[in-house]
Coordinates of C-alpha atoms and ligand atoms in Angstrom, one line a residue:
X9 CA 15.9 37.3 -27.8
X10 CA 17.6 34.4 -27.6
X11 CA 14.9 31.9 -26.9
X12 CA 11.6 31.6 -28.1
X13 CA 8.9 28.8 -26.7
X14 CA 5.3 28.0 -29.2
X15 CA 2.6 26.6 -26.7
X16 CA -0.6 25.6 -27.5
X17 CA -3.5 27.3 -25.3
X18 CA -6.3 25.5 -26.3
X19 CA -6.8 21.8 -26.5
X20 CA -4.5 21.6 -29.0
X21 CA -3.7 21.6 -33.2
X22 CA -4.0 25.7 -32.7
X23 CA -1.6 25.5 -35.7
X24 CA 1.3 25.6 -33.9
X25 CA 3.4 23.9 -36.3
X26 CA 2.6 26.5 -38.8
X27 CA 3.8 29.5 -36.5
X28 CA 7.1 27.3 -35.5
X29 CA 8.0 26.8 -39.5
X30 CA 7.7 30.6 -39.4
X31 CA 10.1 31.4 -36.7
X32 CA 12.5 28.7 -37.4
X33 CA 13.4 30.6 -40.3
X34 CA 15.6 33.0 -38.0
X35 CA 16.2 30.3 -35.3
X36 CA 19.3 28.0 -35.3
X37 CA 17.5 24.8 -33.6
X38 CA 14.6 23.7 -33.0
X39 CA 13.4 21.3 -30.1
X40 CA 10.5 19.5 -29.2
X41 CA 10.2 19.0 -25.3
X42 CA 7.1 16.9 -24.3
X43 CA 4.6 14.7 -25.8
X44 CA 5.1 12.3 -28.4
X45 CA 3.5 10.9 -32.0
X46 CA -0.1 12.0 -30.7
X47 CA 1.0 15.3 -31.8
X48 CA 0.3 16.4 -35.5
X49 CA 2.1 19.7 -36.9
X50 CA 1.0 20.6 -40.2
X51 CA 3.8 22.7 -42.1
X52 CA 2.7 24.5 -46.0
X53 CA 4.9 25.3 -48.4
X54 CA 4.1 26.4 -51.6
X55 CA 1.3 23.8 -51.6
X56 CA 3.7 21.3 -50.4
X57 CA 2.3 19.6 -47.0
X58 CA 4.2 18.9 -44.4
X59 CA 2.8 16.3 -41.4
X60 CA 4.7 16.1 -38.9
X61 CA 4.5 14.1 -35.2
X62 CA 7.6 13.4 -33.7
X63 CA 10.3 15.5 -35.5
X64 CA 10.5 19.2 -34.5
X65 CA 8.7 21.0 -37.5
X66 CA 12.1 23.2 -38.1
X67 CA 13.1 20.0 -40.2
X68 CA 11.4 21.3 -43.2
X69 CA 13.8 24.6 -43.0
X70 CA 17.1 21.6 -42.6
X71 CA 17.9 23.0 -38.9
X72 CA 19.6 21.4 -36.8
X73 CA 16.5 19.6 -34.8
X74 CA 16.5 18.5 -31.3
X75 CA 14.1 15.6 -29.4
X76 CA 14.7 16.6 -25.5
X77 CA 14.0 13.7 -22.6
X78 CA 10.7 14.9 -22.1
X79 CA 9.1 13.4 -25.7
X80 CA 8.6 9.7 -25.8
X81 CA 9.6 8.5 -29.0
X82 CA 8.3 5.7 -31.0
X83 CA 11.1 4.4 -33.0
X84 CA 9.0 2.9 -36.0
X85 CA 7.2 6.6 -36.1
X86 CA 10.4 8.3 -36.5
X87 CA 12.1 6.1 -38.9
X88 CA 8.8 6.4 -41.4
X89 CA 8.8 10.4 -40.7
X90 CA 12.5 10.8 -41.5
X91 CA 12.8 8.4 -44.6
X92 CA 9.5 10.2 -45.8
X93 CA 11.1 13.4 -45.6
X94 CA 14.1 12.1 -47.1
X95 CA 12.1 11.2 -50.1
X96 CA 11.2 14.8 -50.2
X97 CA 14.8 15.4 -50.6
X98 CA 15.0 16.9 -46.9
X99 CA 17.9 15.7 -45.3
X100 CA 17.2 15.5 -41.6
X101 CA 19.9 16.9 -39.1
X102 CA 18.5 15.0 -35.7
X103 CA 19.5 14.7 -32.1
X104 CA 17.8 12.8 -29.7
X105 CA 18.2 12.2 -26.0
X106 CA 19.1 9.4 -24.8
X107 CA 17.3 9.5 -21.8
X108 CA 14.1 9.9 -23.9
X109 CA 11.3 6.9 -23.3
X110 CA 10.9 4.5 -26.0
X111 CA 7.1 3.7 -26.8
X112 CA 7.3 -0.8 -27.1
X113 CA 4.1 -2.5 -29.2
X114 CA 2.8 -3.3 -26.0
X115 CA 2.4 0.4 -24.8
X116 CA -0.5 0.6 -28.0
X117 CA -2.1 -2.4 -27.1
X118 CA -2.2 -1.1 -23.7
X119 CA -3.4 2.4 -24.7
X120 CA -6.5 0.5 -27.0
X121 CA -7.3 -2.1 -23.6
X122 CA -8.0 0.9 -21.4
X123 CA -9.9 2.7 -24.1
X124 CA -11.9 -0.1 -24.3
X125 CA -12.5 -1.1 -20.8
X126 CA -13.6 2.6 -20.2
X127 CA -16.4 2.3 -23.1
X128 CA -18.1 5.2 -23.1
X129 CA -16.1 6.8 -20.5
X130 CA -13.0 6.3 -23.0
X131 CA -10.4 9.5 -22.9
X132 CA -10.6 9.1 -27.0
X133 CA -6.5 8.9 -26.9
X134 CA -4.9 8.9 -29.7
X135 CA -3.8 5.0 -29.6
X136 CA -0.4 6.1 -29.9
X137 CA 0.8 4.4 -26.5
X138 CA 1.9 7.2 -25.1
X139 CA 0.0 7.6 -21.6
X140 CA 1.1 3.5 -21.0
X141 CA 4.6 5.0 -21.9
X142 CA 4.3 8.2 -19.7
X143 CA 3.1 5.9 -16.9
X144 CA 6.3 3.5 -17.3
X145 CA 8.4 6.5 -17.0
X146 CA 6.7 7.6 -13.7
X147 CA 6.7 4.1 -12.3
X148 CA 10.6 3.4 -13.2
X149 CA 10.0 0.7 -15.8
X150 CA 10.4 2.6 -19.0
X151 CA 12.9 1.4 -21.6
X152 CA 14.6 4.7 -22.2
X153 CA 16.7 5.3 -26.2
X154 CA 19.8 4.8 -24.5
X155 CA 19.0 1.5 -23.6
X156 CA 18.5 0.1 -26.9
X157 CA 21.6 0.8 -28.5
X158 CA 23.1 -1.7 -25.7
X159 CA 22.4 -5.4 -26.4
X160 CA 22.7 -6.5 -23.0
X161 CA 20.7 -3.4 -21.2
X162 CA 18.3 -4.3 -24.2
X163 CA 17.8 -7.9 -23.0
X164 CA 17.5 -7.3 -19.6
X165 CA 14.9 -4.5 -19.9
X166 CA 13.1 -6.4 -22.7
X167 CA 12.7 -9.7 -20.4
X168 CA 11.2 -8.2 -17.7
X169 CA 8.7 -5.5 -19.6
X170 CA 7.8 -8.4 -22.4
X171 CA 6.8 -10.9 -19.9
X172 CA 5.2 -8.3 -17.6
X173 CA 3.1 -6.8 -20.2
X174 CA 2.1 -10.3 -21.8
X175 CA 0.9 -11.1 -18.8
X176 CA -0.9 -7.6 -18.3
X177 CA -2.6 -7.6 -22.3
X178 CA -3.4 -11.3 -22.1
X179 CA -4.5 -12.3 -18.5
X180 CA -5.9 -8.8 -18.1
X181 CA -6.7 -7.0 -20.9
X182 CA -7.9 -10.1 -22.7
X183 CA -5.5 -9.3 -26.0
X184 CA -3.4 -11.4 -27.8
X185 CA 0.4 -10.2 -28.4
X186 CA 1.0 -10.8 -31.5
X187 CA 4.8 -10.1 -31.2
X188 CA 7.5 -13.0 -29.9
X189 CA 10.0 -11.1 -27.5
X190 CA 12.8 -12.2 -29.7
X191 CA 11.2 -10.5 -32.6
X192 CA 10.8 -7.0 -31.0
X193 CA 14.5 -7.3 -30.1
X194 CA 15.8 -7.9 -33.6
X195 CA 13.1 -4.8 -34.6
X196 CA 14.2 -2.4 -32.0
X197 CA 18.0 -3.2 -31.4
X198 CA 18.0 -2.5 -35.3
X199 CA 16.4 0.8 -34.7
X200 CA 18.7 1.9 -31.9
X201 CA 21.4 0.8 -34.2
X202 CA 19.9 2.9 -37.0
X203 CA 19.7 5.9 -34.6
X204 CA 23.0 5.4 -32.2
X205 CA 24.6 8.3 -34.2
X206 CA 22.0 10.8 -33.4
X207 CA 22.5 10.5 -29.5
X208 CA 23.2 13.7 -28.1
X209 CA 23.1 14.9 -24.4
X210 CA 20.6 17.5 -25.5
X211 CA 20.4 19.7 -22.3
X212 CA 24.1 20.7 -23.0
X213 CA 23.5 21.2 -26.4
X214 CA 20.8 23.2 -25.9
X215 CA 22.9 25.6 -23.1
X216 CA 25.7 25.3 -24.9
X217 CA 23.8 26.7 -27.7
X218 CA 21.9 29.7 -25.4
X219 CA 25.5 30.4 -24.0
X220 CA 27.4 31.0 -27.2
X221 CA 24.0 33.4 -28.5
X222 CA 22.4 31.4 -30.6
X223 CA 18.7 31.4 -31.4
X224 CA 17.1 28.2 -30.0
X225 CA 12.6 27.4 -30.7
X226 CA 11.4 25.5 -28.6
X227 CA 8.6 23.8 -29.9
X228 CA 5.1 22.7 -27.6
X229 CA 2.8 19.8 -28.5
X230 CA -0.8 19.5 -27.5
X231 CA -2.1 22.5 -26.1
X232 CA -2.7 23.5 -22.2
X233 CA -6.1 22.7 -21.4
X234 CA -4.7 19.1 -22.3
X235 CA -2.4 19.1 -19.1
X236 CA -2.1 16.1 -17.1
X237 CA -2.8 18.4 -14.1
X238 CA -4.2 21.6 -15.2
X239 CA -6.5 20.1 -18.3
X240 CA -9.8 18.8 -18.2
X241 CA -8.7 15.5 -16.1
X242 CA -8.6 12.8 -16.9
X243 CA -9.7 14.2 -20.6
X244 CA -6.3 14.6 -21.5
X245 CA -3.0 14.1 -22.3
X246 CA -0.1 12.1 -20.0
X247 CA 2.5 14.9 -20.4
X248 CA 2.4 19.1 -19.5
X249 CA 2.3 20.8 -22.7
X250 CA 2.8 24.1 -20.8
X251 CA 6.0 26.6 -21.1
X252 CA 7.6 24.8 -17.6
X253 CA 7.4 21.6 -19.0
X254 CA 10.0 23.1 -21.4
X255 CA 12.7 23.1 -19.0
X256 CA 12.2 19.6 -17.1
X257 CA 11.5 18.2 -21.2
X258 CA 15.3 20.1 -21.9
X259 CA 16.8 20.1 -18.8
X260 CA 17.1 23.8 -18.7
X261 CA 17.0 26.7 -16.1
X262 CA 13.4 28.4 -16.4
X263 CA 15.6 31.6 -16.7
X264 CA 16.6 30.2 -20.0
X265 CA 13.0 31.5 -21.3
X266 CA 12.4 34.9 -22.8
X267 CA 9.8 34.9 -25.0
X268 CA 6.8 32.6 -24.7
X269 CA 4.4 33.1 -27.3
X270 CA 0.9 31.2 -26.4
X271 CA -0.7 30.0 -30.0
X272 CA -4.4 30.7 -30.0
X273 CA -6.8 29.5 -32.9
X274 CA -9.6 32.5 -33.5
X275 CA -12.1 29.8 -32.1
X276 CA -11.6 26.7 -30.2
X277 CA -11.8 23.1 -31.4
X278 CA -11.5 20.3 -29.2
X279 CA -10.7 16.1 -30.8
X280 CA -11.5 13.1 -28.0
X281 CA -13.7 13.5 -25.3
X282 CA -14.7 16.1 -22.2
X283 CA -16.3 19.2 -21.6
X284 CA -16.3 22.0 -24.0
X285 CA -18.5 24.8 -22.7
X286 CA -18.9 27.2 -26.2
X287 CA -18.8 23.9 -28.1
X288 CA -21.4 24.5 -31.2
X289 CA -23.5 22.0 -32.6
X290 CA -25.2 20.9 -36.4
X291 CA -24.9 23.2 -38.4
X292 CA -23.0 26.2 -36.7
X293 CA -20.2 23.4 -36.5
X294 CA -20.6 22.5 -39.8
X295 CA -19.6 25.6 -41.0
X296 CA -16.8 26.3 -38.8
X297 CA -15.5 22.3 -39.1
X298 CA -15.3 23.1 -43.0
X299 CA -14.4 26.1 -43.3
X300 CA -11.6 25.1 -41.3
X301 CA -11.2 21.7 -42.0
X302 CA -11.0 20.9 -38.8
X303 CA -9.9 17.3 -39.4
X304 CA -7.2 16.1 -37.0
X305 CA -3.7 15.6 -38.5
X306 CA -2.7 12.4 -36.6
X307 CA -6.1 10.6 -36.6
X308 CA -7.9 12.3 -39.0
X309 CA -11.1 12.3 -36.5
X310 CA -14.1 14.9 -37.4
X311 CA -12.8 18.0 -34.4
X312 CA -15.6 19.6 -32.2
X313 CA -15.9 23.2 -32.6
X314 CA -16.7 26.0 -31.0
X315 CA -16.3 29.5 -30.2
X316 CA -13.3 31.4 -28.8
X317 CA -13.5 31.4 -24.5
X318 CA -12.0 33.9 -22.7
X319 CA -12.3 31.9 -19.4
X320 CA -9.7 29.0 -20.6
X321 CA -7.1 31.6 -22.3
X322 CA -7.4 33.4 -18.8
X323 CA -6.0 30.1 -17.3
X324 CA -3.7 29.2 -20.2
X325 CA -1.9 33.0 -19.4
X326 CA -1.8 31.9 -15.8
X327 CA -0.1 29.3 -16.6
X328 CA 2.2 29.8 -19.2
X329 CA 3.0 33.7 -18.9
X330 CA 2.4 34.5 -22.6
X331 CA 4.6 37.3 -23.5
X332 CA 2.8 37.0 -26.8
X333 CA 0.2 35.8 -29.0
X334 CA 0.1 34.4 -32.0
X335 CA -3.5 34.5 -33.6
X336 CA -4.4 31.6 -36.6
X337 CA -6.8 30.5 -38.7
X338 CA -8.2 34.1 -38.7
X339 CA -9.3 33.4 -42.5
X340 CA -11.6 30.8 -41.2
X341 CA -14.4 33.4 -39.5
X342 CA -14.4 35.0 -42.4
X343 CA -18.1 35.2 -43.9
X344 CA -19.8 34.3 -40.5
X345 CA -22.5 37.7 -39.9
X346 CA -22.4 37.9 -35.8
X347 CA -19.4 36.5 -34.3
X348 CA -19.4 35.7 -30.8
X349 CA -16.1 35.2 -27.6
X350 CA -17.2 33.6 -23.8
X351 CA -15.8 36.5 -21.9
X352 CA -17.1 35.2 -19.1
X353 CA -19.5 32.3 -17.8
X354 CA -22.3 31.8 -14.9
X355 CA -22.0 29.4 -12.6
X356 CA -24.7 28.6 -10.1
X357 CA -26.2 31.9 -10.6
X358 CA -22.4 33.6 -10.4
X359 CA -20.5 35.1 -12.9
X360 CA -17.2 33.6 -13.3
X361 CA -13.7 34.8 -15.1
X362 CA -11.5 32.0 -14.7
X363 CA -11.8 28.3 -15.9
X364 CA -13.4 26.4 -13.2
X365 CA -10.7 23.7 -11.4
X366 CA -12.6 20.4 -12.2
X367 CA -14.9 19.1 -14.9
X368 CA -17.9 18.4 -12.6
X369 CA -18.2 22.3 -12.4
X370 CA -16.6 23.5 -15.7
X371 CA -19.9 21.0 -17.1
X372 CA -22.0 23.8 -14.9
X373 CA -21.1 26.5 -16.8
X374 CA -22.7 28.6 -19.4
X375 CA -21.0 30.8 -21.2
X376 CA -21.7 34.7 -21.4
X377 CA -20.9 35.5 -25.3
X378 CA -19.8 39.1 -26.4
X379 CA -21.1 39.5 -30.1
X380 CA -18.8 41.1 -32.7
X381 CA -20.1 41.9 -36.3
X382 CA -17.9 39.9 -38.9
X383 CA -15.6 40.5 -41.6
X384 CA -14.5 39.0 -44.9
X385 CA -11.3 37.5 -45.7
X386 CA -11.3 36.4 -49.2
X387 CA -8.7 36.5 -51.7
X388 CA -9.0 40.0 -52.4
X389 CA -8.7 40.8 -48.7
X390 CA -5.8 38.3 -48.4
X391 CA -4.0 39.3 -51.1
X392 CA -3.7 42.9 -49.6
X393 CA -2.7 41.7 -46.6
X394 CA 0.0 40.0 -47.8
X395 CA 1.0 43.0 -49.6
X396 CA 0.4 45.8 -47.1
X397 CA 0.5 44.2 -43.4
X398 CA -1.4 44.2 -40.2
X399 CA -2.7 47.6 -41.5
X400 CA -4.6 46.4 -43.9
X401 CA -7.0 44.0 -41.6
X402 CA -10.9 45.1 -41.9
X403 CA -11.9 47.0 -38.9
X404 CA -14.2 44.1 -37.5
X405 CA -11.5 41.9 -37.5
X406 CA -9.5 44.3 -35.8
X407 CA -11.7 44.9 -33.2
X408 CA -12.1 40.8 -32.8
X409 CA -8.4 41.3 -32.1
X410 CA -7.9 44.0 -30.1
X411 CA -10.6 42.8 -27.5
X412 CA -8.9 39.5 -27.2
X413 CA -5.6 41.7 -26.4
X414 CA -7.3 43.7 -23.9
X415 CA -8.9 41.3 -22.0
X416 CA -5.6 39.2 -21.6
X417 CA -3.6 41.8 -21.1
X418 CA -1.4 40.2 -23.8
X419 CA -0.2 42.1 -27.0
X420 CA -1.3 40.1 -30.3
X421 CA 2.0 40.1 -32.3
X422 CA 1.4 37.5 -34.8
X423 CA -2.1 36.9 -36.9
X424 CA -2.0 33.9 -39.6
X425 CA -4.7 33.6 -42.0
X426 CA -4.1 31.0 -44.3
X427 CA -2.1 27.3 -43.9
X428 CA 0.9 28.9 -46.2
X429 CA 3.9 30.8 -44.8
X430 CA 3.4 33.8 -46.9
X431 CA -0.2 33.9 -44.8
X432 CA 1.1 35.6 -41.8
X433 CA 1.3 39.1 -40.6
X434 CA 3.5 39.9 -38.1
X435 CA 3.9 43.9 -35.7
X436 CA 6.1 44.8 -33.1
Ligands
GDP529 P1 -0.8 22.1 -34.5 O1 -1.0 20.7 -34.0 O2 -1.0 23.1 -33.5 O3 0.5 22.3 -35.2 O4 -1.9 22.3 -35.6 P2 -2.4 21.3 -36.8 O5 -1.4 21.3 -37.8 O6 -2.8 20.0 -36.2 O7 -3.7 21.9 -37.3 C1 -3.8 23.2 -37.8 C2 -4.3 23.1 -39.2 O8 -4.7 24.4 -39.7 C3 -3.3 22.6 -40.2 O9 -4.0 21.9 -41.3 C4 -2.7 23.9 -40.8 O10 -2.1 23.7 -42.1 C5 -3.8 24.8 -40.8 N1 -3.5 26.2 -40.5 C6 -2.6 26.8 -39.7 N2 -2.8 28.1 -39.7 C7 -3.8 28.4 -40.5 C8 -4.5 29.6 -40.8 O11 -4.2 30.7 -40.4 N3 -5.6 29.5 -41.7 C9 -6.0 28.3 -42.2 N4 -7.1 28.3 -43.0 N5 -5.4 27.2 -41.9 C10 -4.3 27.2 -41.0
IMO530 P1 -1.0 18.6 -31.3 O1 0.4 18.7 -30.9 C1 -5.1 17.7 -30.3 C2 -5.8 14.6 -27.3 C3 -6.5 13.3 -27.8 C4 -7.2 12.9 -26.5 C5 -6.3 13.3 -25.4 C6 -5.4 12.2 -24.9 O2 -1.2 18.2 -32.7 O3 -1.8 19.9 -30.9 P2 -3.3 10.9 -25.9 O4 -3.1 10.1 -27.2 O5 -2.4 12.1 -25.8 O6 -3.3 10.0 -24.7 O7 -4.8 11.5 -26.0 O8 -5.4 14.3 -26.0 N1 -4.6 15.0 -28.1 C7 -4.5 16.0 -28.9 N2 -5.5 16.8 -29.4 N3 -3.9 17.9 -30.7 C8 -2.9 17.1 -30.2 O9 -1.6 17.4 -30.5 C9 -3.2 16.1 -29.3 N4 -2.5 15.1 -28.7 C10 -3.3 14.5 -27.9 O10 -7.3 13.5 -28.9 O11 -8.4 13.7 -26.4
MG531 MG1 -2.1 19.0 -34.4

């Protein structure tokens, strides 16, 4: 198959960037289609860490790397991420779109405001600016890439949004802007100078590409119960980070997509705010928060945890249309003595299988937990699974696995258990 797509089908960091470093091995590009800097793929190898947030995590395998119109792109992010991989001696082979939005100073300051004002109603955003960016887009304001590498389209476009958006922080917001508007012209013209050559229309390239049989990744950020529609609104993010966004992000046929592999983490974790029905608490969480250092990548914020829920990968399948799975952090149950999965919950007195439409009812629920004895995945285990396959997985674990399967109706094809490359197992 021609075209693969990695969503997340959680609320993200499922360790999607992980599984993408893995395919991109046999894949001739790799794009990124939706989100922005909030995102935070974590690549390993040999010991070696790899953060990435705005660059498609294929970069650390030197393919040719793709940033589709759906991403907004902050150009100061991407010009520390590419240097700093430079000075890991990896060369970066970009193309960006130039309708892509450009995330301005004021889109943070913005993004921080709101947060504020909300108090303890606050989304817990990243602070990246990238819902005030989204939210340019939709109401036709946005600065897009292509208009910084124009001086004159650059003036115009900077006169209006700098004066609008003083007005907005200062009068409104009651923040200072720090920033003259001649000063973020000189900083961003020299960025779109820096970055003119990487301009690429990338929905041809990416056709062009499918047409001549080559293997394009497409890669998802965030995760879908994050969706601006779909999600747990208005806990999450601005853009879709489900498998249609990929071809409205591209600019792409949804024929293009063949295989959709949906990324699930062997429990759930959860950073910001809003509900979280098998969410666990003191020291349950402790274990599991550890164990997995679950420790976001772009903020570094302590992430809820909780047990795997059958309910929210029902509607994450609906959505997305999974041809796959792809299981992670496998490793991380290992030791626990009763593991448990929501197959189902109750809702005012009724047992329900899908994820409930809005918050005020998804709050209702409690979950129905099917209890699986554990297993142990040490460094003997891991050490003969690296050397003998899927075949070698304890039987709890493979029971853990095959119910998942069966009650998605969705064949498990890929199980990582461990950050590192070599830690994956892959079956037909
Ligand atoms: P992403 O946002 O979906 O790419 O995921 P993140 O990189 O934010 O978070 C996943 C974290 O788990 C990273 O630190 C990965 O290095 C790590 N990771 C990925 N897969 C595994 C696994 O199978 N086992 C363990 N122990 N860690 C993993
Ligand atoms: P990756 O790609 C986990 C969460 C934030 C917050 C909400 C809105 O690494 O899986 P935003 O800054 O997008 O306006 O924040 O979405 N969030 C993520 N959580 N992983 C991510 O990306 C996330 N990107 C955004 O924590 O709750
Ligand atoms: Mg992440």
């Amino acid at each position: 198959m021609n075209s693969t797509l990695i969503i997340g089908s959680q609320f993200g960091d499922e360790g999607k960037g992980k599984i993408v470093d893995c395919l991109a091995e046999k894949s001739d590009c790799v794009v990124r289609f939706q989100g922005a800097n909030n995102a935070g793929h974590t690549v390993v190898v040999d010991g070696e860490k790899f953060k990435l947030h705005l660059l498609p995590s294929g970069v650390v395998r030197k393919k040719r790397s793709l940033i589709g119109t759906g991403v907004c792109i902050d150009p100061r992010v991407l010009k520390k991420e590419i240097d700093g991989l430079k000075e890991k001696g990896i060369e970066v082979n970009l193309g960006i779109d130039p309708r892509s939005q450009i995330i301005m100073p004021w889109h943070n300051v913005i993004d921080v405001g709101k947060e504020e004002a909300l108090k303890e109603k606050n989304i817990g955003t990243t602070r990246r600016g990238v819902g005030p960016c989204y939210a340019d887009r939709a109401s036709r304001i946005g600065i897009r890439f292509d208009d910084l590498v124009d001086e004159n389209r650059f003036k115009e476009k900077l006169a209006f949004n700098y004066s609008y958006y003083k007005n907005i922080c200062e009068n409104i917001l009651g923040k200072t802007i720090e920033f003259t508007e001649e000063e973020v012209f000189q900083e961003y013209f020299a960025l779109g100078k820096e970055f003119k050559n990487m301009l690429t229309d990338v929905s041809i390239e990416v056709n062009q590409l499918l047409d001549k049989k080559k293997k394009v990744l497409f890669e998802g950020a965030q995760g879908t119960l994050l969706d601006n529609d779909f999600g747990t609104y208005p806990f999450v993010t601005s853009s879709h980070p489900i498998s249609g966004a990929a071809t409205v992000g591209v600019g792409m046929s949804p024929k293009r997509l063949e295989r959709i592999i949906g990324i699930v983490k062997a429990y759930t974790t959860r950073v910001g705010s809003g509900p979280f029905p098998t969410e666990l608490h003191e020291k349950e969480a402790d274990f599991l928060r550890n164990a997995g250092n679950e420790f976001g990548t772009t903020t570094g914020r302590a992430r809820r945890v909780g047990w795997l829920d059958l309910p929210m990968l029902r509607m994450a399948q609906r959505l997305n249309g999974f041809t796959e799975l792809g299981l992670t952090k496998l490793d991380v149950l290992s030791g626990i003595k009763e593991l448990k999965i929501a197959d189902s919950y109750t809702l005012e007195g009724k047992k329900v299988l899908e994820f409930p439409y809005a918050n005020h009812l998804v709050q209702k629920c409690k979950p129905n937990y099917k209890e699986f004895d554990g297993f142990t995945l040490e460094d003997k285990e891991r050490d003969e699974l690296r050397k003998n396959g899927f075949g070698a997985l304890d039987e709890n674990a493979k029971k853990y696995i095959s119910f998942i399967e069966k009650q998605l109706k969705v064949p498990i094809k890929t199980v990582s258990f461990g950050a590192e490359r070599k830690d994956t197992l892959t079956r037909d």
